[in-house]
PDB file of C-alpha atoms and ligand atoms in Angstrom:
ATOM      1  CA  MET A   3     -10.260  14.690 -12.858  1.00 79.00           C
ATOM      2  CA  ALA A   4     -10.857  12.223 -15.681  1.00 89.00           C
ATOM      3  CA  TYR A   5      -8.470   9.583 -15.665  1.00 97.00           C
ATOM      4  CA  GLU A   6      -6.488   7.829 -18.210  1.00 97.00           C
ATOM      5  CA  ASN A   7      -4.281   5.648 -16.771  1.00 98.00           C
ATOM      6  CA  ILE A   8      -6.191   4.342 -13.766  1.00 98.00           C
ATOM      7  CA  LEU A   9      -9.547   3.099 -13.267  1.00 98.00           C
ATOM      8  CA  VAL A  10     -10.891   3.861 -10.235  1.00 98.00           C
ATOM      9  CA  GLU A  11     -14.141   2.020  -8.567  1.00 97.00           C
ATOM     10  CA  LYS A  12     -16.269   2.117  -4.861  1.00 98.00           C
ATOM     11  CA  LEU A  13     -17.249  -1.603  -4.666  1.00 98.00           C
ATOM     12  CA  GLU A  14     -19.764  -2.834  -1.574  1.00 96.00           C
ATOM     13  CA  GLY A  15     -18.377  -3.072   1.712  1.00 97.00           C
ATOM     14  CA  ARG A  16     -16.850   0.198   1.835  1.00 97.00           C
ATOM     15  CA  VAL A  17     -13.968  -0.350  -0.337  1.00 98.00           C
ATOM     16  CA  GLY A  18     -12.179   1.653  -2.682  1.00 98.00           C
ATOM     17  CA  LEU A  19     -10.253   0.100  -5.614  1.00 98.00           C
ATOM     18  CA  ILE A  20      -7.451   1.725  -7.742  1.00 98.00           C
ATOM     19  CA  ARG A  21      -6.468  -0.229 -11.067  1.00 98.00           C
ATOM     20  CA  LEU A  22      -2.925   0.747 -12.838  1.00 98.00           C
ATOM     21  CA  ASN A  23      -4.312   0.633 -16.376  1.00 98.00           C
ATOM     22  CA  ARG A  24      -1.393   1.425 -18.725  1.00 98.00           C
ATOM     23  CA  PRO A  25      -0.959  -1.862 -20.226  1.00 97.00           C
ATOM     24  CA  ARG A  26       0.917  -1.309 -23.438  1.00 96.00           C
ATOM     25  CA  ALA A  27       3.622  -0.123 -20.956  1.00 98.00           C
ATOM     26  CA  LEU A  28       3.588  -2.708 -18.085  1.00 98.00           C
ATOM     27  CA  ASN A  29       1.802   0.101 -15.650  1.00 98.00           C
ATOM     28  CA  ALA A  30       4.991   2.064 -15.877  1.00 98.00           C
ATOM     29  CA  LEU A  31       4.733   4.497 -13.520  1.00 96.00           C
ATOM     30  CA  SER A  32       4.660   8.047 -15.543  1.00 94.00           C
ATOM     31  CA  SER A  33       4.174  11.060 -13.962  1.00 90.00           C
ATOM     32  CA  ALA A  34       0.724  11.809 -15.314  1.00 93.00           C
ATOM     33  CA  LEU A  35      -0.261   8.356 -14.167  1.00 95.00           C
ATOM     34  CA  VAL A  36       1.402   9.112 -10.424  1.00 94.00           C
ATOM     35  CA  ARG A  37      -0.531  12.431 -10.458  1.00 92.00           C
ATOM     36  CA  GLU A  38      -3.862  10.206 -10.959  1.00 95.00           C
ATOM     37  CA  LEU A  39      -2.776   7.905  -8.668  1.00 96.00           C
ATOM     38  CA  MET A  40      -2.369  10.597  -5.727  1.00 94.00           C
ATOM     39  CA  ASP A  41      -5.563  12.407  -6.789  1.00 95.00           C
ATOM     40  CA  ALA A  42      -7.816   9.070  -6.579  1.00 97.00           C
ATOM     41  CA  LEU A  43      -6.133   8.324  -3.072  1.00 96.00           C
ATOM     42  CA  ARG A  44      -6.774  11.820  -1.872  1.00 95.00           C
ATOM     43  CA  ALA A  45     -10.218  11.478  -2.773  1.00 97.00           C
ATOM     44  CA  LEU A  46     -10.899   7.872  -1.544  1.00 97.00           C
ATOM     45  CA  ASN A  47      -9.285   9.212   1.666  1.00 96.00           C
ATOM     46  CA  ALA A  48     -11.728  11.972   2.033  1.00 96.00           C
ATOM     47  CA  ASP A  49     -14.515   9.737   1.545  1.00 96.00           C
ATOM     48  CA  ASP A  50     -16.623   9.005   4.632  1.00 94.00           C
ATOM     49  CA  GLU A  51     -18.182   5.879   2.524  1.00 95.00           C
ATOM     50  CA  VAL A  52     -14.621   4.336   1.716  1.00 97.00           C
ATOM     51  CA  GLY A  53     -13.073   2.517   4.621  1.00 97.00           C
ATOM     52  CA  CYS A  54     -10.191   0.649   3.187  1.00 98.00           C
ATOM     53  CA  ILE A  55      -8.537   1.006  -0.309  1.00 98.00           C
ATOM     54  CA  VAL A  56      -7.128  -1.564  -2.352  1.00 98.00           C
ATOM     55  CA  ILE A  57      -4.310  -0.557  -5.337  1.00 98.00           C
ATOM     56  CA  THR A  58      -3.974  -3.601  -8.395  1.00 98.00           C
ATOM     57  CA  GLY A  59      -2.271  -3.623 -11.492  1.00 98.00           C
ATOM     58  CA  SER A  60      -3.350  -6.506 -13.949  1.00 98.00           C
ATOM     59  CA  GLU A  61      -2.749 -10.170 -13.827  1.00 97.00           C
ATOM     60  CA  ARG A  62       0.339  -9.507 -15.760  1.00 98.00           C
ATOM     61  CA  VAL A  63       2.132  -6.599 -13.849  1.00 98.00           C
ATOM     62  CA  PHE A  64       1.473  -4.561 -10.964  1.00 98.00           C
ATOM     63  CA  ALA A  65       4.125  -2.243 -12.201  1.00 98.00           C
ATOM     64  CA  ALA A  66       7.230  -2.340 -13.998  1.00 98.00           C
ATOM     65  CA  GLY A  67       8.347   0.932 -12.136  1.00 97.00           C
ATOM     66  CA  ALA A  68       8.965   4.408 -12.804  1.00 96.00           C
ATOM     67  CA  ASP A  69       8.737   5.285 -16.847  1.00 96.00           C
ATOM     68  CA  ILE A  70      12.150   4.801 -17.954  1.00 96.00           C
ATOM     69  CA  LYS A  71      11.412   6.418 -21.503  1.00 96.00           C
ATOM     70  CA  GLU A  72      10.421  10.003 -19.510  1.00 93.00           C
ATOM     71  CA  MET A  73      12.893   9.511 -17.104  1.00 92.00           C
ATOM     72  CA  SER A  74      16.000   9.144 -19.444  1.00 94.00           C
ATOM     73  CA  THR A  75      16.711  12.275 -20.335  1.00 92.00           C
ATOM     74  CA  ALA A  76      15.468  14.001 -17.208  1.00 89.00           C
ATOM     75  CA  THR A  77      17.850  16.404 -15.396  1.00 90.00           C
ATOM     76  CA  PRO A  78      18.018  16.422 -11.179  1.00 88.00           C
ATOM     77  CA  VAL A  79      16.060  19.557 -11.341  1.00 86.00           C
ATOM     78  CA  GLU A  80      13.358  18.069 -13.174  1.00 83.00           C
ATOM     79  CA  MET A  81      13.207  15.254 -10.952  1.00 83.00           C
ATOM     80  CA  LEU A  82      12.816  17.272  -8.260  1.00 80.00           C
ATOM     81  CA  ALA A  83      10.014  19.534  -9.468  1.00 74.00           C
ATOM     82  CA  VAL A  84       7.739  16.448 -10.278  1.00 71.00           C
ATOM     83  CA  ASP A  85       6.200  14.960  -7.202  1.00 68.00           C
ATOM     84  CA  LEU A  86       7.099  11.460  -8.882  1.00 70.00           C
ATOM     85  CA  LEU A  87       6.579   8.614  -6.803  1.00 77.00           C
ATOM     86  CA  ASP A  88       5.949  10.140  -3.462  1.00 81.00           C
ATOM     87  CA  TRP A  89       4.801   6.827  -1.777  1.00 89.00           C
ATOM     88  CA  ASP A  90       4.747   8.629   1.472  1.00 86.00           C
ATOM     89  CA  ALA A  91       1.203   9.685   1.002  1.00 90.00           C
ATOM     90  CA  LEU A  92      -0.059   6.008   1.414  1.00 92.00           C
ATOM     91  CA  ARG A  93       1.696   5.678   4.893  1.00 90.00           C
ATOM     92  CA  LYS A  94      -0.137   9.162   5.991  1.00 91.00           C
ATOM     93  CA  ALA A  95      -3.657   7.904   4.481  1.00 94.00           C
ATOM     94  CA  LYS A  96      -6.287   7.840   7.131  1.00 95.00           C
ATOM     95  CA  LYS A  97      -7.394   4.742   5.417  1.00 97.00           C
ATOM     96  CA  PRO A  98      -5.360   1.289   5.129  1.00 98.00           C
ATOM     97  CA  VAL A  99      -4.011   0.924   2.168  1.00 98.00           C
ATOM     98  CA  ILE A 100      -3.920  -2.793   0.644  1.00 98.00           C
ATOM     99  CA  ALA A 101      -1.810  -3.935  -2.694  1.00 98.00           C
ATOM    100  CA  ALA A 102      -3.050  -6.503  -4.497  1.00 98.00           C
ATOM    101  CA  VAL A 103      -0.188  -7.664  -6.858  1.00 98.00           C
ATOM    102  CA  SER A 104       0.020  -9.922  -9.586  1.00 98.00           C
ATOM    103  CA  GLY A 105       3.200 -10.355 -12.167  1.00 98.00           C
ATOM    104  CA  TRP A 106       6.049  -7.712 -11.434  1.00 98.00           C
ATOM    105  CA  ALA A 107       6.458  -5.242  -9.102  1.00 98.00           C
ATOM    106  CA  LEU A 108       9.862  -3.572 -10.021  1.00 98.00           C
ATOM    107  CA  GLY A 109      11.651  -0.661  -9.051  1.00 98.00           C
ATOM    108  CA  GLY A 110       8.923   2.115  -8.055  1.00 97.00           C
ATOM    109  CA  GLY A 111       6.008  -0.565  -8.260  1.00 98.00           C
ATOM    110  CA  CYS A 112       7.938  -2.859  -5.694  1.00 98.00           C
ATOM    111  CA  GLU A 113       8.167   0.579  -3.635  1.00 97.00           C
ATOM    112  CA  LEU A 114       4.736   1.524  -4.154  1.00 97.00           C
ATOM    113  CA  ALA A 115       3.407  -2.165  -2.801  1.00 98.00           C
ATOM    114  CA  MET A 116       5.786  -1.878   0.273  1.00 97.00           C
ATOM    115  CA  ALA A 117       4.405   1.429   0.965  1.00 96.00           C
ATOM    116  CA  CYS A 118       0.878  -0.120   1.447  1.00 97.00           C
ATOM    117  CA  ASP A 119      -0.004  -1.207   4.582  1.00 97.00           C
ATOM    118  CA  MET A 120      -0.289  -4.908   3.578  1.00 98.00           C
ATOM    119  CA  ILE A 121       0.379  -7.170   0.318  1.00 98.00           C
ATOM    120  CA  VAL A 122      -1.710  -9.466  -0.670  1.00 98.00           C
ATOM    121  CA  ALA A 123       0.430 -11.301  -3.817  1.00 98.00           C
ATOM    122  CA  SER A 124      -0.412 -13.941  -6.545  1.00 98.00           C
ATOM    123  CA  GLU A 125       1.513 -16.821  -6.698  1.00 98.00           C
ATOM    124  CA  THR A 126       2.921 -15.354 -10.187  1.00 98.00           C
ATOM    125  CA  ALA A 127       4.026 -12.131  -8.281  1.00 98.00           C
ATOM    126  CA  THR A 128       7.579 -10.706  -8.888  1.00 98.00           C
ATOM    127  CA  PHE A 129       9.116  -8.543  -6.701  1.00 98.00           C
ATOM    128  CA  GLY A 130      12.599  -6.548  -7.186  1.00 98.00           C
ATOM    129  CA  GLN A 131      14.498  -3.459  -7.367  1.00 98.00           C
ATOM    130  CA  PRO A 132      16.557  -3.608 -10.393  1.00 98.00           C
ATOM    131  CA  GLU A 133      17.130   0.302 -10.762  1.00 98.00           C
ATOM    132  CA  ILE A 134      21.025  -0.926 -10.318  1.00 98.00           C
ATOM    133  CA  ASN A 135      21.020  -1.995 -13.774  1.00 98.00           C
ATOM    134  CA  LEU A 136      20.145   1.492 -15.208  1.00 98.00           C
ATOM    135  CA  GLY A 137      22.670   2.905 -13.236  1.00 98.00           C
ATOM    136  CA  ILE A 138      20.848   4.397 -10.488  1.00 97.00           C
ATOM    137  CA  ILE A 139      19.481   3.393  -7.170  1.00 97.00           C
ATOM    138  CA  PRO A 140      15.739   2.986  -5.701  1.00 97.00           C
ATOM    139  CA  GLY A 141      14.715   6.496  -4.849  1.00 94.00           C
ATOM    140  CA  ALA A 142      11.056   5.903  -3.306  1.00 94.00           C
ATOM    141  CA  GLY A 143      11.733   3.819  -0.392  1.00 94.00           C
ATOM    142  CA  GLY A 144      13.472   0.849  -1.624  1.00 96.00           C
ATOM    143  CA  THR A 145      16.673   1.333   0.354  1.00 96.00           C
ATOM    144  CA  GLN A 146      14.457   2.118   3.463  1.00 94.00           C
ATOM    145  CA  ARG A 147      11.486  -0.435   3.162  1.00 94.00           C
ATOM    146  CA  LEU A 148      12.898  -3.246   1.832  1.00 96.00           C
ATOM    147  CA  ILE A 149      15.521  -3.194   4.719  1.00 95.00           C
ATOM    148  CA  ARG A 150      12.907  -3.317   7.323  1.00 93.00           C
ATOM    149  CA  ALA A 151      10.844  -6.365   5.371  1.00 93.00           C
ATOM    150  CA  VAL A 152      13.503  -8.515   4.701  1.00 96.00           C
ATOM    151  CA  GLY A 153      16.245  -7.609   6.609  1.00 95.00           C
ATOM    152  CA  LYS A 154      19.867  -6.303   5.278  1.00 96.00           C
ATOM    153  CA  ALA A 155      21.377  -9.391   3.763  1.00 97.00           C
ATOM    154  CA  LEU A 156      18.668 -10.233   1.017  1.00 97.00           C
ATOM    155  CA  ALA A 157      18.030  -6.016   0.493  1.00 98.00           C
ATOM    156  CA  MET A 158      21.512  -5.478  -0.279  1.00 98.00           C
ATOM    157  CA  GLU A 159      21.299  -8.673  -2.940  1.00 98.00           C
ATOM    158  CA  MET A 160      18.183  -7.394  -4.440  1.00 98.00           C
ATOM    159  CA  ILE A 161      19.498  -3.373  -4.348  1.00 98.00           C
ATOM    160  CA  LEU A 162      23.225  -4.109  -5.415  1.00 98.00           C
ATOM    161  CA  ASN A 163      22.623  -7.044  -7.711  1.00 98.00           C
ATOM    162  CA  ALA A 164      19.124  -6.835  -8.945  1.00 98.00           C
ATOM    163  CA  ARG A 165      18.013  -9.961  -7.605  1.00 98.00           C
ATOM    164  CA  ASN A 166      14.186 -10.621  -7.719  1.00 98.00           C
ATOM    165  CA  LEU A 167      12.096 -12.239  -5.197  1.00 98.00           C
ATOM    166  CA  SER A 168       9.321 -14.805  -6.100  1.00 98.00           C
ATOM    167  CA  ALA A 169       5.787 -14.614  -4.372  1.00 98.00           C
ATOM    168  CA  GLU A 170       6.940 -17.625  -2.240  1.00 98.00           C
ATOM    169  CA  GLU A 171      10.476 -16.226  -1.240  1.00 97.00           C
ATOM    170  CA  ALA A 172       8.417 -12.665  -0.482  1.00 98.00           C
ATOM    171  CA  TYR A 173       6.009 -14.415   2.182  1.00 98.00           C
ATOM    172  CA  GLN A 174       8.929 -16.766   3.537  1.00 97.00           C
ATOM    173  CA  PHE A 175      10.514 -13.190   4.341  1.00 96.00           C
ATOM    174  CA  GLY A 176       7.675 -11.224   5.433  1.00 96.00           C
ATOM    175  CA  LEU A 177       7.522  -8.899   2.579  1.00 98.00           C
ATOM    176  CA  VAL A 178       3.660 -10.163   1.653  1.00 98.00           C
ATOM    177  CA  ASN A 179       0.814 -10.892   4.155  1.00 98.00           C
ATOM    178  CA  ARG A 180      -0.298 -14.231   1.591  1.00 98.00           C
ATOM    179  CA  VAL A 181       0.288 -15.675  -1.636  1.00 98.00           C
ATOM    180  CA  VAL A 182      -2.796 -17.018  -3.275  1.00 98.00           C
ATOM    181  CA  PRO A 183      -3.133 -18.647  -6.905  1.00 98.00           C
ATOM    182  CA  ALA A 184      -3.645 -15.984  -9.431  1.00 97.00           C
ATOM    183  CA  GLU A 185      -7.267 -16.052 -10.178  1.00 97.00           C
ATOM    184  CA  SER A 186      -8.258 -15.111  -6.662  1.00 98.00           C
ATOM    185  CA  TYR A 187      -5.208 -12.579  -5.746  1.00 98.00           C
ATOM    186  CA  LEU A 188      -7.915  -9.775  -6.114  1.00 98.00           C
ATOM    187  CA  ASP A 189     -10.676 -11.601  -4.374  1.00 98.00           C
ATOM    188  CA  GLU A 190      -8.658 -11.960  -1.448  1.00 98.00           C
ATOM    189  CA  ALA A 191      -7.510  -8.545  -1.318  1.00 98.00           C
ATOM    190  CA  LEU A 192     -10.821  -7.335  -1.811  1.00 98.00           C
ATOM    191  CA  THR A 193     -12.358  -9.504   0.995  1.00 98.00           C
ATOM    192  CA  LEU A 194      -9.606  -8.646   3.674  1.00 98.00           C
ATOM    193  CA  ALA A 195     -10.137  -4.935   2.489  1.00 98.00           C
ATOM    194  CA  ARG A 196     -13.693  -5.364   3.527  1.00 98.00           C
ATOM    195  CA  GLU A 197     -13.026  -7.291   6.544  1.00 98.00           C
ATOM    196  CA  ILE A 198     -10.793  -3.851   7.864  1.00 98.00           C
ATOM    197  CA  ALA A 199     -13.567  -1.610   6.327  1.00 98.00           C
ATOM    198  CA  ALA A 200     -16.146  -3.176   8.597  1.00 98.00           C
ATOM    199  CA  ARG A 201     -14.152  -2.432  11.852  1.00 98.00           C
ATOM    200  CA  ALA A 202     -14.214   0.484  14.346  1.00 98.00           C
ATOM    201  CA  PRO A 203     -13.173   3.290  11.962  1.00 97.00           C
ATOM    202  CA  VAL A 204     -11.288   5.471  14.576  1.00 97.00           C
ATOM    203  CA  ALA A 205      -9.384   2.486  15.796  1.00 98.00           C
ATOM    204  CA  VAL A 206      -8.348   1.130  12.672  1.00 98.00           C
ATOM    205  CA  ARG A 207      -6.696   4.626  11.749  1.00 97.00           C
ATOM    206  CA  LEU A 208      -5.131   5.030  14.922  1.00 97.00           C
ATOM    207  CA  ALA A 209      -3.695   1.312  14.880  1.00 98.00           C
ATOM    208  CA  LYS A 210      -2.367   2.024  11.299  1.00 97.00           C
ATOM    209  CA  GLU A 211      -0.567   5.189  12.948  1.00 96.00           C
ATOM    210  CA  ALA A 212       0.633   3.526  15.649  1.00 97.00           C
ATOM    211  CA  VAL A 213       2.141   0.567  14.005  1.00 96.00           C
ATOM    212  CA  ASN A 214       3.937   3.019  11.492  1.00 94.00           C
ATOM    213  CA  LYS A 215       5.268   5.092  14.214  1.00 94.00           C
ATOM    214  CA  ALA A 216       7.377   1.587  15.252  1.00 93.00           C
ATOM    215  CA  TYR A 217       9.431   2.487  12.087  1.00 88.00           C
ATOM    216  CA  GLU A 218      10.170   6.115  13.166  1.00 89.00           C
ATOM    217  CA  MET A 219      10.446   6.420  17.034  1.00 94.00           C
ATOM    218  CA  THR A 220      12.568   4.821  19.658  1.00 95.00           C
ATOM    219  CA  LEU A 221      10.339   1.993  21.706  1.00 96.00           C
ATOM    220  CA  ALA A 222      10.149   4.064  24.465  1.00 97.00           C
ATOM    221  CA  GLU A 223       8.555   6.928  22.061  1.00 97.00           C
ATOM    222  CA  GLY A 224       6.543   4.240  20.473  1.00 97.00           C
ATOM    223  CA  LEU A 225       5.169   2.931  23.891  1.00 97.00           C
ATOM    224  CA  ALA A 226       4.192   6.370  24.959  1.00 97.00           C
ATOM    225  CA  TYR A 227       2.586   7.137  21.543  1.00 97.00           C
ATOM    226  CA  GLU A 228       0.494   4.005  21.472  1.00 97.00           C
ATOM    227  CA  GLN A 229      -0.700   4.681  24.716  1.00 97.00           C
ATOM    228  CA  ARG A 230      -2.050   8.282  23.789  1.00 97.00           C
ATOM    229  CA  ALA A 231      -3.840   6.497  21.131  1.00 97.00           C
ATOM    230  CA  PHE A 232      -4.896   3.844  23.282  1.00 98.00           C
ATOM    231  CA  PHE A 233      -6.605   6.621  25.925  1.00 98.00           C
ATOM    232  CA  LEU A 234      -7.755   8.624  22.833  1.00 97.00           C
ATOM    233  CA  LEU A 235     -10.150   5.770  21.975  1.00 98.00           C
ATOM    234  CA  PHE A 236     -12.273   5.717  25.379  1.00 98.00           C
ATOM    235  CA  SER A 237     -13.440   9.043  24.082  1.00 98.00           C
ATOM    236  CA  THR A 238     -15.215   7.194  21.350  1.00 98.00           C
ATOM    237  CA  GLU A 239     -18.750   5.821  21.484  1.00 98.00           C
ATOM    238  CA  ASP A 240     -17.505   2.929  19.355  1.00 98.00           C
ATOM    239  CA  GLN A 241     -15.198   2.120  22.185  1.00 98.00           C
ATOM    240  CA  ARG A 242     -18.358   2.227  24.619  1.00 98.00           C
ATOM    241  CA  GLU A 243     -20.553   0.223  21.724  1.00 98.00           C
ATOM    242  CA  GLY A 244     -17.522  -2.261  21.530  1.00 98.00           C
ATOM    243  CA  MET A 245     -17.372  -3.480  25.019  1.00 98.00           C
ATOM    244  CA  GLN A 246     -21.216  -3.088  25.608  1.00 98.00           C
ATOM    245  CA  ALA A 247     -21.581  -5.685  22.380  1.00 98.00           C
ATOM    246  CA  PHE A 248     -19.548  -8.129  24.178  1.00 98.00           C
ATOM    247  CA  MET A 249     -21.044  -7.864  27.142  1.00 98.00           C
ATOM    248  CA  GLU A 250     -24.426  -8.159  25.749  1.00 98.00           C
ATOM    249  CA  LYS A 251     -22.923 -10.790  23.374  1.00 98.00           C
ATOM    250  CA  ARG A 252     -23.976  -9.376  20.260  1.00 98.00           C
ATOM    251  CA  LYS A 253     -22.697  -7.663  17.016  1.00 97.00           C
ATOM    252  CA  PRO A 254     -21.229  -4.067  17.451  1.00 98.00           C
ATOM    253  CA  GLU A 255     -22.570  -1.277  15.428  1.00 97.00           C
ATOM    254  CA  TRP A 256     -19.672   1.329  14.780  1.00 97.00           C
ATOM    255  CA  LYS A 257     -20.439   4.969  14.106  1.00 96.00           C
ATOM    256  CA  GLY A 258     -16.980   5.991  13.453  1.00 95.00           C
ATOM    257  CA  ARG A 259     -16.898   8.459  16.242  1.00 95.00           C
TER     258      ARG A 259
HETATM  259  N1  DAK B 305       9.425   1.934 -18.148  1.00 68.21           N
HETATM  260  C1  DAK B 305       8.770   2.337 -19.724  1.00 68.21           C
HETATM  261  N2  DAK B 305       8.137   1.487 -20.253  1.00 68.21           N
HETATM  262  C2  DAK B 305       8.422   0.206 -19.844  1.00 68.21           C
HETATM  263  C3  DAK B 305       8.886  -0.145 -18.381  1.00 68.21           C
HETATM  264  C4  DAK B 305       9.507   1.028 -17.497  1.00 68.21           C
HETATM  265  N3  DAK B 305       9.659   0.754 -16.421  1.00 68.21           N
HETATM  266  N4  DAK B 305       8.893  -1.378 -18.308  1.00 68.21           N
HETATM  267  C5  DAK B 305       8.389  -1.928 -19.293  1.00 68.21           C
HETATM  268  N5  DAK B 305       8.026  -0.919 -20.430  1.00 68.21           N
HETATM  269  C6  DAK B 305       7.702  -1.381 -21.895  1.00 68.21           C
HETATM  270  C7  DAK B 305       8.655  -1.909 -22.743  1.00 68.21           C
HETATM  271  O1  DAK B 305       9.316  -0.871 -23.062  1.00 68.21           O
HETATM  272  C8  DAK B 305       7.699  -2.429 -23.799  1.00 68.21           C
HETATM  273  O2  DAK B 305       7.234  -1.261 -24.835  1.00 68.21           O
HETATM  274  P1  DAK B 305       7.632  -1.334 -26.246  1.00 68.21           P
HETATM  275  O3  DAK B 305       9.153  -1.243 -26.227  1.00 68.21           O
HETATM  276  O4  DAK B 305       6.923  -2.614 -26.670  1.00 68.21           O
HETATM  277  O5  DAK B 305       7.179  -0.246 -26.632  1.00 68.21           O
HETATM  278  C9  DAK B 305       6.543  -2.472 -22.886  1.00 68.21           C
HETATM  279  O6  DAK B 305       6.556  -2.045 -21.792  1.00 68.21           O
HETATM  280  C10 DAK B 305       6.546  -4.439 -22.856  1.00 68.21           C
HETATM  281  O7  DAK B 305       7.921  -4.615 -22.129  1.00 68.21           O
HETATM  282  P2  DAK B 305       8.999  -5.779 -22.303  1.00 68.21           P
HETATM  283  O8  DAK B 305       8.616  -5.962 -23.905  1.00 68.21           O
HETATM  284  O9  DAK B 305      10.375  -5.463 -21.733  1.00 68.21           O
HETATM  285  O10 DAK B 305       8.077  -6.924 -21.702  1.00 68.21           O
HETATM  286  P3  DAK B 305       8.671  -8.200 -21.176  1.00 68.21           P
HETATM  287  O11 DAK B 305       7.827  -9.043 -20.721  1.00 68.21           O
HETATM  288  O12 DAK B 305       9.822  -8.701 -22.199  1.00 68.21           O
HETATM  289  O13 DAK B 305       9.704  -7.852 -19.633  1.00 68.21           O
HETATM  290  C11 DAK B 305       9.922  -6.860 -17.694  1.00 68.21           C
HETATM  291  C12 DAK B 305       9.076  -7.214 -18.676  1.00 68.21           C
HETATM  292  C13 DAK B 305       9.313  -6.011 -16.562  1.00 68.21           C
HETATM  293  C14 DAK B 305      11.259  -7.563 -17.029  1.00 68.21           C
HETATM  294  C15 DAK B 305      10.907  -5.663 -18.511  1.00 68.21           C
HETATM  295  O14 DAK B 305       9.772  -4.714 -19.074  1.00 68.21           O
HETATM  296  C16 DAK B 305      11.569  -4.550 -17.713  1.00 68.21           C
HETATM  297  O15 DAK B 305      12.701  -5.030 -17.157  1.00 68.21           O
HETATM  298  N6  DAK B 305      11.461  -3.337 -17.266  1.00 68.21           N
HETATM  299  C17 DAK B 305      11.760  -2.383 -16.852  1.00 68.21           C
HETATM  300  C18 DAK B 305      11.639  -2.639 -15.050  1.00 68.21           C
HETATM  301  C19 DAK B 305      12.437  -1.606 -14.226  1.00 68.21           C
HETATM  302  O16 DAK B 305      13.828  -1.740 -14.866  1.00 68.21           O
HETATM  303  N7  DAK B 305      12.316  -0.942 -13.493  1.00 68.21           N
HETATM  304  C20 DAK B 305      12.659  -0.101 -12.609  1.00 68.21           C
HETATM  305  C21 DAK B 305      12.492   1.014 -13.215  1.00 68.21           C
HETATM  306  S1  DAK B 305      13.372   2.625 -12.580  1.00 68.21           S
HETATM  307  C22 DAK B 305      12.118   8.671  -8.034  1.00 68.21           C
HETATM  308  C23 DAK B 305      11.841   7.648  -7.325  1.00 68.21           C
HETATM  309  C24 DAK B 305      11.859   6.308  -7.587  1.00 68.21           C
HETATM  310  C25 DAK B 305      11.948   6.285  -9.150  1.00 68.21           C
HETATM  311  C26 DAK B 305      11.785   7.266  -9.988  1.00 68.21           C
HETATM  312  C27 DAK B 305      11.828   8.517  -9.528  1.00 68.21           C
HETATM  313  N8  DAK B 305      11.862  10.156  -7.507  1.00 68.21           N
HETATM  314  C28 DAK B 305      11.786  10.092  -6.173  1.00 68.21           C
HETATM  315  C29 DAK B 305      11.849  11.181  -8.488  1.00 68.21           C
HETATM  316  C30 DAK B 305      11.814   4.670  -9.585  1.00 68.21           C
HETATM  317  C31 DAK B 305      12.934   4.664 -10.629  1.00 68.21           C
HETATM  318  C32 DAK B 305      12.331   2.780 -11.367  1.00 68.21           C
HETATM  319  O17 DAK B 305      11.505   2.295 -10.881  1.00 68.21           O
END
């Protein structure tokens, strides 16, 4: 698939990079862009040479939300027909996905960042769910993910009254992992991605799954799930290698099996 709205690169250190690239529309998430993003995600997820995926925009904007011009005349059935903004694919991705956010992350853009496993923000990043200004509500996870990240009080204010969060506020409330200068947000995200991509792949995959299960299960179910995943790792060569390397005081060499 040739891409017109995103740029995709495979970088050294087993990192796949997807850049949203519709600058004139502030990276508004048109159905064409979302289709390309999902296709690139599927391809990088299936690529054994990639251990971690980074999604970014430009320094000015991560994404200003779904494409309002495209959506403005849509019927419910048309909205249903397009697989628009189904960010669950990010949660289900085998590889960790990091959002590198600078500038606006609004509406579906904020939801996209929140559906990633981690967020590295530039100090210029602004997060918000301004859908209420358009007479709608968040539809791609905003009402559910925001409350889990920042709590009910602030989530209500953001969703009911279009209150934006600065990068520093987003950090204080636990929405993002770190805030760094605008010049270095992408490098920071790529460094983090390379570090994770260099770790034992099966353990990374099961760790992501187990942490995400905490959203969905009772504590008892989650603890049981974690134990199964933990025991399963004792069938991997990497568990043997990791523990052997520790005892031999050397760096482990991961095989991904
Ligand atoms: N859609 C389309 N075009 C957009 C856009 C958007 N979301 N955001 C900006 N643009 C366009 C502007 O129209 C303008 O284009 P021209 O008029 O020059 O042709 C260009 O980008 C530059 O924008 P501005 O002139 O407005 O730039 P400023 O720097 O003055 O303002 C801004 C930047 C980000 C504050 C402002 O552009 C803005 O407020 N944008 C809209 C933000 C917003 O309301 N986002 C929420 C969209 S609703 C779904 C699930 C979820 C959703 C949809 C479906 N399903 C499950 C099916 C999600 C919905 C949303 O995200």
